[in-house]
XYZ file of C-alpha atoms in Angstrom:
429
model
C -35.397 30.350 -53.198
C -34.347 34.052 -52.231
C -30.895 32.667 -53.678
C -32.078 31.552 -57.254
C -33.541 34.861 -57.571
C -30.737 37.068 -56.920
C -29.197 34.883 -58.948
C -31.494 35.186 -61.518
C -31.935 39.298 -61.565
C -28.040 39.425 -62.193
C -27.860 36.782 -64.437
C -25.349 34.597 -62.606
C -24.586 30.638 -62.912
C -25.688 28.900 -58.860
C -23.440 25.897 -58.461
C -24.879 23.767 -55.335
C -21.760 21.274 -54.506
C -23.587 18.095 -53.178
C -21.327 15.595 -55.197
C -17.867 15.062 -54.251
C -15.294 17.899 -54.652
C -13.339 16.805 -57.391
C -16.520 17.779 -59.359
C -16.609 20.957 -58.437
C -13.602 22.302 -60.590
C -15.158 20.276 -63.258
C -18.419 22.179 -62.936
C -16.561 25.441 -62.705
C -15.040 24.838 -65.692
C -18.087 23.730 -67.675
C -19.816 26.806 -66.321
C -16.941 28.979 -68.117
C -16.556 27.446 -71.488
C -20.193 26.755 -72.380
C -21.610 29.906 -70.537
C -25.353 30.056 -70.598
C -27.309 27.306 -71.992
C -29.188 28.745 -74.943
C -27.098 31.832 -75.813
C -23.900 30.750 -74.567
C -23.337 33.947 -73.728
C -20.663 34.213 -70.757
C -21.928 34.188 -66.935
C -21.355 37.435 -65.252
C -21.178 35.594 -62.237
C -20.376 32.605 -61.305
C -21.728 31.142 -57.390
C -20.788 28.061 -55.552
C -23.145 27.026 -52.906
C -22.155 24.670 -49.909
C -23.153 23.631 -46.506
C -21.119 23.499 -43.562
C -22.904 20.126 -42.600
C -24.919 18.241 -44.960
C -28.038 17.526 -42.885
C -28.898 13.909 -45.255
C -25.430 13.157 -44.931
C -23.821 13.993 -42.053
C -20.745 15.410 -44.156
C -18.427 18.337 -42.983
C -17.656 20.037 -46.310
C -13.989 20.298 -46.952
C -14.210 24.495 -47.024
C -10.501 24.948 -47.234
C -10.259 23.002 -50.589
C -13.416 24.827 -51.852
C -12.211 28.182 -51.165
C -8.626 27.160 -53.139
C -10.826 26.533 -56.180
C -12.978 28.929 -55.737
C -10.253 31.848 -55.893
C -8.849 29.902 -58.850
C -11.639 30.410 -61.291
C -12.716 33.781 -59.252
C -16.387 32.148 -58.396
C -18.168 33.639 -55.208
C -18.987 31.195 -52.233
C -21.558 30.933 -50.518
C -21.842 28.854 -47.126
C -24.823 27.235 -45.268
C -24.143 26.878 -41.809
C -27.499 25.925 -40.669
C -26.221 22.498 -39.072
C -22.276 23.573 -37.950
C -22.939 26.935 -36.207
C -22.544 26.622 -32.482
C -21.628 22.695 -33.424
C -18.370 22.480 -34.858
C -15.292 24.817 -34.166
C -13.703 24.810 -30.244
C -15.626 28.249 -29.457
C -18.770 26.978 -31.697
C -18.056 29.353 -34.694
C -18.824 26.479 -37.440
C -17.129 25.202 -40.067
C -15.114 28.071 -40.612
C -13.300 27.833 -37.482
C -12.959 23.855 -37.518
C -11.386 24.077 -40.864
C -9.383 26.795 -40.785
C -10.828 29.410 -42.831
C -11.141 32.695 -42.467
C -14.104 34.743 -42.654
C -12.843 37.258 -45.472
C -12.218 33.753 -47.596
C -16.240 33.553 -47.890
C -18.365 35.780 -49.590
C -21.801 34.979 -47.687
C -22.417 33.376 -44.543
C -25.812 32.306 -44.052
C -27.153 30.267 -40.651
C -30.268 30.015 -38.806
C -31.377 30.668 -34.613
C -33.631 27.569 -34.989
C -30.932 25.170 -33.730
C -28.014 25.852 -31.541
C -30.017 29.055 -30.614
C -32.818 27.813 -29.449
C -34.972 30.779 -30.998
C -36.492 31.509 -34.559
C -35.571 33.141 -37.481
C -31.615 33.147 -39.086
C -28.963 35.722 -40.840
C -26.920 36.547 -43.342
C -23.381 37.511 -43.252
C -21.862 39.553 -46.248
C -20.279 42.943 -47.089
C -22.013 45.981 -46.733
C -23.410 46.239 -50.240
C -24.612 42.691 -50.221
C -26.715 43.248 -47.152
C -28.137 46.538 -48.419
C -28.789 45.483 -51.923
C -30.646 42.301 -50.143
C -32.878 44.482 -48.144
C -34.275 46.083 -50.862
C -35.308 44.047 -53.222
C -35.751 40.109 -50.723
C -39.211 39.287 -50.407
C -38.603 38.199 -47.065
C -37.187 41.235 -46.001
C -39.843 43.892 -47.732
C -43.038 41.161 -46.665
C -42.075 39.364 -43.531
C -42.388 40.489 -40.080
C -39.195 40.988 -38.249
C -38.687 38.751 -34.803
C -40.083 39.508 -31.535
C -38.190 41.131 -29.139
C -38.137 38.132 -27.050
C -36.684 35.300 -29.881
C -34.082 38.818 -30.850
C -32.689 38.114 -27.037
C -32.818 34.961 -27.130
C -31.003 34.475 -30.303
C -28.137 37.150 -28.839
C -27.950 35.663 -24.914
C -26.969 32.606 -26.684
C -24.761 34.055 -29.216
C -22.874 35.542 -26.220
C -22.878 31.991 -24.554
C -21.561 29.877 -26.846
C -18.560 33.255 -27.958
C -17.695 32.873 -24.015
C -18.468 36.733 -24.052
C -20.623 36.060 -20.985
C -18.077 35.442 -18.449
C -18.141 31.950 -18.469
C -17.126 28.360 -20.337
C -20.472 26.930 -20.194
C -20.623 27.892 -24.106
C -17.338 25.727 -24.936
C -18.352 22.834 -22.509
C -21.610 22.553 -24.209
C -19.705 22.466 -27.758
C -17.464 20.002 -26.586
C -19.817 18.000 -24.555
C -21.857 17.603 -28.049
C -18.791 16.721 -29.775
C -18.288 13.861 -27.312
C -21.784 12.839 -27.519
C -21.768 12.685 -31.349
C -18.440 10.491 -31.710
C -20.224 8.022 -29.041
C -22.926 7.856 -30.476
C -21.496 7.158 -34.183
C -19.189 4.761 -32.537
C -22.090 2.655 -30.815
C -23.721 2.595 -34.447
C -20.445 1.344 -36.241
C -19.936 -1.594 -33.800
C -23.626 -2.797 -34.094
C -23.172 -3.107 -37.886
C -25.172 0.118 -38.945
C -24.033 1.573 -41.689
C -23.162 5.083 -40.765
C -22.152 7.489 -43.392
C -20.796 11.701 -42.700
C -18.274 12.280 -40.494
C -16.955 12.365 -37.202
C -17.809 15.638 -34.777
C -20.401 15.940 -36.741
C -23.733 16.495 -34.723
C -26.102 14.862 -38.144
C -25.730 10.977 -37.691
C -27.533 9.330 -40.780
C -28.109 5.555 -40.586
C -28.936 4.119 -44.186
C -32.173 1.599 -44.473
C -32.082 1.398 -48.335
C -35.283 0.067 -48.413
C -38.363 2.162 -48.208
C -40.456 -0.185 -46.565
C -38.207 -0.488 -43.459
C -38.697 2.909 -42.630
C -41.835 3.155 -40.772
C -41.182 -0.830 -39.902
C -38.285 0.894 -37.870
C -39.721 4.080 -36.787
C -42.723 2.085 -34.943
C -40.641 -0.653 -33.424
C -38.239 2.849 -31.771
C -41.662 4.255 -30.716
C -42.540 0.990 -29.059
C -39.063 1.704 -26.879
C -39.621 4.949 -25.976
C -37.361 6.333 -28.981
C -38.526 9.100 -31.573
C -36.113 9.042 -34.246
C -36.968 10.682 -37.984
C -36.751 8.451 -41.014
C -35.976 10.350 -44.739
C -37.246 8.807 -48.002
C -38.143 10.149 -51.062
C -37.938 13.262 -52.286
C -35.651 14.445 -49.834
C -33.004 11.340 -50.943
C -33.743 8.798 -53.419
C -35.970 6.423 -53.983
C -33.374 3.714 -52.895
C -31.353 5.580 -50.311
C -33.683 6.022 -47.266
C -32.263 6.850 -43.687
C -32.522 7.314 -40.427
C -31.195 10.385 -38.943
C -30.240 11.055 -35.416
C -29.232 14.625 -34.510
C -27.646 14.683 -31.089
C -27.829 17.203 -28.685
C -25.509 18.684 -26.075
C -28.183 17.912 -23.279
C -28.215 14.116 -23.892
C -26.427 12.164 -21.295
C -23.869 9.426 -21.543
C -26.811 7.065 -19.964
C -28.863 8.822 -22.214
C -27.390 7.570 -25.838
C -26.289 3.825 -24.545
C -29.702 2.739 -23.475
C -30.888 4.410 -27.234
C -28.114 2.064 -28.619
C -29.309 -0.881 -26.563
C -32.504 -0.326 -28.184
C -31.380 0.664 -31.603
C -29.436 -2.780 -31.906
C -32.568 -4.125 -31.236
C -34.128 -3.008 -34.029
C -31.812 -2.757 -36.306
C -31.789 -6.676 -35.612
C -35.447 -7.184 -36.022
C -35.336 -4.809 -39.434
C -31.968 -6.400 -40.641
C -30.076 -3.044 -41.499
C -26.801 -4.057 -39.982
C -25.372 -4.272 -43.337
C -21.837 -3.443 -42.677
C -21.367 -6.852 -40.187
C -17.920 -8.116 -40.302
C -18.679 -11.680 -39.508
C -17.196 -10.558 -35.855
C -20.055 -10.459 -33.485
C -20.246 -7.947 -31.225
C -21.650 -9.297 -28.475
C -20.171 -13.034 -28.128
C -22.551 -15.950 -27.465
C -23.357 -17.633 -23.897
C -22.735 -20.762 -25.296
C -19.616 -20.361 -27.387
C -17.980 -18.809 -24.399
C -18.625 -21.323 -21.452
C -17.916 -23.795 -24.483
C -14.251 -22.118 -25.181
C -13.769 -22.224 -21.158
C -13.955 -25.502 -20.610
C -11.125 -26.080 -22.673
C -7.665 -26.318 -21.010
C -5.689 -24.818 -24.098
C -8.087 -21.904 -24.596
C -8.557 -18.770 -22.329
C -10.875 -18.218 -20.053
C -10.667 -13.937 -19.382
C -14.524 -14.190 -18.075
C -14.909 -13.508 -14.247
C -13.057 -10.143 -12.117
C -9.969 -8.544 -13.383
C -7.824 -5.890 -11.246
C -6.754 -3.399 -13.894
C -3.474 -1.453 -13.576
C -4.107 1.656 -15.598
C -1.960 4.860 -15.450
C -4.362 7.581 -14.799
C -6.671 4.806 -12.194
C -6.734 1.168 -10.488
C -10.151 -0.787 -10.922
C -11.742 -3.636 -11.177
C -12.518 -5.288 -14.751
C -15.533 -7.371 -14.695
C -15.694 -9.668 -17.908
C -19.017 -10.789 -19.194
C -19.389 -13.932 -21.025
C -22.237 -12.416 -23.053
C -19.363 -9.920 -25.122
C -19.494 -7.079 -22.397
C -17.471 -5.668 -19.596
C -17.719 -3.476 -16.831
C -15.528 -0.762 -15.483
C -15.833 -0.391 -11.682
C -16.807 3.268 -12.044
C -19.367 1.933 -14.249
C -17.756 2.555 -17.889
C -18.652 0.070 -20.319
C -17.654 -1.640 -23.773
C -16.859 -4.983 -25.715
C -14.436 -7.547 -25.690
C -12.972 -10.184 -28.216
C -10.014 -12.385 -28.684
C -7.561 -12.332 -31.196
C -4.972 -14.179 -32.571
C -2.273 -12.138 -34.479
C 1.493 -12.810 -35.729
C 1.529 -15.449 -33.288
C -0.031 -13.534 -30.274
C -2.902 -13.574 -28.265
C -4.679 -9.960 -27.915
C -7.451 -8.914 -26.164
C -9.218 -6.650 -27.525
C -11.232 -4.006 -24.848
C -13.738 -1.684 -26.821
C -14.742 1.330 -24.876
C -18.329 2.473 -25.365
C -16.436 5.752 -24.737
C -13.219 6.300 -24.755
C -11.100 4.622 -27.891
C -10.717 0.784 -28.185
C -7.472 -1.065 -26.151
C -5.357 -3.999 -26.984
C -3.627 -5.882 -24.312
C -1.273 -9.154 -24.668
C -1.408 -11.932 -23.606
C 1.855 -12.580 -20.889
C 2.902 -15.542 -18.537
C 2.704 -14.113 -15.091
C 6.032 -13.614 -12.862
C 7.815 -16.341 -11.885
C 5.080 -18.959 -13.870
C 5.302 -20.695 -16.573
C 3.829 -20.273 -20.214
C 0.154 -20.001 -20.203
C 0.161 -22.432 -23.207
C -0.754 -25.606 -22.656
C 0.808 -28.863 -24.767
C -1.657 -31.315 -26.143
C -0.105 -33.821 -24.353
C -0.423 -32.773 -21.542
C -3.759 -32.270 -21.718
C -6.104 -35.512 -19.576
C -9.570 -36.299 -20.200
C -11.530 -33.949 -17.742
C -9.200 -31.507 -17.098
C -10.114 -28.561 -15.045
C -10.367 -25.419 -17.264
C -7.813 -22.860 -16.910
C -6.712 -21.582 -13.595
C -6.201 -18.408 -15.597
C -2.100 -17.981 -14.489
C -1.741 -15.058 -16.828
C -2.039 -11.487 -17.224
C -2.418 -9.285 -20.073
C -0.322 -6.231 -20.925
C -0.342 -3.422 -23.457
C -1.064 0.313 -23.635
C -3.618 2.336 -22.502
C -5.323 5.806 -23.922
C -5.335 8.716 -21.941
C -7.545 10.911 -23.781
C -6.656 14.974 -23.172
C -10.061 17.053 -23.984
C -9.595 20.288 -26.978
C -9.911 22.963 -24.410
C -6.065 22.382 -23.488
C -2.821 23.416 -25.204
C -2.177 20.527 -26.199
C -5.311 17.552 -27.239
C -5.313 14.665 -28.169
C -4.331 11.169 -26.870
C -1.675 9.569 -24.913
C -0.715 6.417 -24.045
C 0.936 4.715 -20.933
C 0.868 0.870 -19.413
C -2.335 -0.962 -18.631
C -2.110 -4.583 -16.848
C -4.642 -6.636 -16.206
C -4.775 -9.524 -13.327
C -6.983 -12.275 -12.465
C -7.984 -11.482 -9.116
C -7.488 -14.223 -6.681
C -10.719 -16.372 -6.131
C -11.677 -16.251 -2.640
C -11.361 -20.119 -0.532
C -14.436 -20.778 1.266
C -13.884 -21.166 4.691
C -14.038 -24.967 6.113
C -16.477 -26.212 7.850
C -15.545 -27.168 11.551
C -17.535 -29.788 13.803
C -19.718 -29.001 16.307
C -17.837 -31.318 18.531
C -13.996 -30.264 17.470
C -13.185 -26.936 19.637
C-alpha cells in the first residue's frame, strides 16, 4: 500500500511481475507507448515490482534477466525479499546473492525480521534520497511506533549470525541445513505423486489441491496426525487453484520431514491429490513382489545386500513393500527396470540423489538369465548368483571450493545366507 502511494504522488506506472517474464518486456513496452490510461500522457516513471520468492508459488524470480530488461527500457526495480533473505544465497543474503546480482543493479530492497529473524518489524534498502524522502511523507513512518529495543537486537544478533560477522559458521550451516531440508522435502512430495510447483532451494513448498473442498478435508485428516500445515484458497489464488503450503525450517530434522511425508502420502491418498502419478508405484505391492520371486527367470533383489560404495561399506536391506534400508539408517525406494536390453535397479535416496546399478553375472558364474527350457515345474526361485554394478553419488556440500556431485563405483552383493547348523543325536558323540 505505502508503494501505490508513492507511486501515486509522483505519478509513476507500478508493474507487479507475477506472470512469466517474457511478459514483462511486453508490459514495459505497453506502459511506454500508451502512457497513462485516460490522458495518455507519458509516465514519468516507470516501476517493476518483484519478489525474491513467490510465497503462493514457491518461485525464485529470475532477477538477473529482470534487471537486463529493466536497464533496457530504464524502469526502476523494486525487490521483495520477504521469503529469500537469510534463505537463499551461501551466506543467506537472498536472491541477490544466489543469482548473481549486485546490489547497485536494484533500486529498492525491501525484506522483513518476521522470518529468518525471528523478531518483528522489516526495512527498506535504497539510496539516500529514497530513504529520506520516505520518512517524511510514509504513514508508517510519521504514525507507527518504532520497535522495541529488544526485537531492534534481536533483529541485528541475527543479522550478524547468518553474515558470519559473529565469529562463527553457525549462520551458513543453518542456510545450508535449510537448503537441504527444502530439496528433501520437495523430493519426498514429487515421488508420492504431489504435484509440486516453485523451485528447488526454495524454502516455500506449495502442493496444489485444485479443488476447494479438499482443503479443509486435508487440513483435518494432517491435524488428526499430528501435522499443522496451511491450506490457500480464494482470494489469495483462484477459485480453482487451491494449495497447500509447507514452509520448511532450518530446525526441522531429517526424522522430522520423513515421518511428515509418511503421513502426507497418507493423505494425499485418502484426498486423491497425487495427480502427477506416473503409473510407477512408489511403493511396490506385497503381493506382486513375492509373486515376481517365485519365478526362476525373474529377480529376486529382496532380502540383505553388502554394498561396496566408495566413500562407505554397508549393508543394503531390500524391502518387498518398495523400501530399503541403509545400515546407518538412510532410507529410499527401489524399482526394476528394463532398458536397451538391460536390467537396472533403480535405488531412490530419500536424501541424497537417486542411483542406478546393473544388473552383472557374478565372477566366475554364469549368466543370471535363465532359458525357458530350462526352466521345471517347481523350480526353486532364484539363488540370486548376481550382483549389480553402476555408479554412485558422492555429494560435496556449497561451503567448499568446489560443490557439487561426484561419482565413483557402487557394487552390490547378495550376502551369503547363513546354513543352519545340523542337528546331532543324543546318542552319536
Amino acid at each position: 500500500m505505502k508503494v501505490l502511494q508513492q507511486c501515486s504522488n509522483v505519478c509513476s506506472a507500478l508493474l507487479i511481475l507475477s506472470r512469466p517474464l517474457y511478459s514483462l518486456e511486453q508490459m514495459l513496452r505497453t506502459s511506454i507507448v500508451e502512457g497513462q490510461p485516460r490522458t495518455r500522457r507519458p509516465w514519468k516513471k516507470i516501476i517493476v515490482v518483484v519478489e525474491g520468492i513467490y510465497s503462493m508459488e514457491g518461485e525464485i524470480c529470475r532477477l538477473q534477466e529482470i534487471v537486463a530488461v529493466c536497464k533496457k527500457y530504464k524502469a526502476y526495480l523494486y525487490v521483495d525479499e520477504a521469503h529469500s533473505i537469510g534463505a537463499l544465497g551461501i551466506t543467506g543474503r537472498g536472491v541477490l546473492e544466489h543469482c548473481k546480482v549486485k546490489p547497485e543493479d536494484v533500486d529498492v530492497m525491501m525484506g522483513t525480521f518476521t522470518k529468518s529473524f525471528g523478531s518483528v518489524g522489516g526495512y527498506i534498502a535504497s539510496s539516500k534520497e529514497v530513504i529520506a524522502h520516505m520518512r517524511r511523507i510514509s504513514p508508517g513512518s510519521i504514525y507507527a511506533c518504532a520497535m522495541s529495543p529488544g526485537c531492534a537486537m534481536q533483529s541485528s544478533l541475527a543479522l550478524r549470525m547468518i553474515s558470519g560477522e559473529d565469529g562463527t559458521t553457525k549462520g551458513r550451516d543453518k542456510v545450508e541445513q535449510l537448503r537441504r531440508n527444502s530439496n528433501l522435502f520437495r523430493s519426498g512430495l514429487e515421488r508420492m505423486g504431489c504435484e509440486v510447483i516453485g523451485d528447488r532451494d526454495s524454502p516455500v513448498v506449495p502442493v496444489m489441491l485444485y479443488n476447494p473442498a479438499k482443503m479443509p478435508a486435508f487440513s483435518r485428516q494432517c491435524l488428526e496426525r499430528k501435522l499443522a500445515i496451511v491450506i490457500v484458497g480464494f482470494p489469495a489464488t483462484p477459485v480453482i487453484k487451491s494449495r497447500v503450503r509447507f514452509c520448511i525450517s532450518a530446525a526441522h530434522s531429517e526424522s522430522d520431514l520423513i515421518s511428515a511425508l509418511r503421513a502426507i502420502s497418507e493423505v494425499a491418498d485418502q484426498v486423491m491429490i497425487k495427480y502427477k502419478w506416473n503409473g510407477r508405484p512408489n511403493v511396490i505391492a506385497s503381493a506382486e513382489v513375492a509373486k515376481q520371486s517365485r519365478h526362476p527367470q525373474l529377480l529376486n533383489v529382496v532380502g540383505c545386500w553388502e554394498a561396496t560404495h566408495f566413500a562407505w561399506k554397508d549393508t543394503l536391506t531390500i524391502e518387498a513393500n518398495g523400501r530399503f534400508a541403509r545400515g546407518n539408517g538412510d532410507e529410499g525406494c527401489w524399482n526394476i527396470q528394463e532398458r536397451d536390453g538391460r536390467t537396472l535397479l533403480r535405488l531412490e535416496w530419500d536424501r541424497w540423489p537417486t542411483e542406478e546399478l546393473e544388473l552383472q553375472p557374478e565372477e566366475g558364474t554364469q549368466s543370471p538369465v535363465i532359458k525357458a527350457a530350462d526352466i521345471s515345474p517347481g523350480a526353486p526361485p532364484s539363488p540370486r548368483r548376481h550382483v549389480f554394478r553402476g555408479t554412485g553419488n558422492i555429494i560435496i556440500s556449497a561451503g567448499t571450493p568446489c560443490p557439487g556431485t561426484l561419482h565413483a563405483k557402487f557394487t552390490l552383493r547378495p550376502l551369503p545366507v547363513p546354513v543352519p547348523p545340523l542337528a546331532l543325536d543324543a546318542g552319536c558323540r
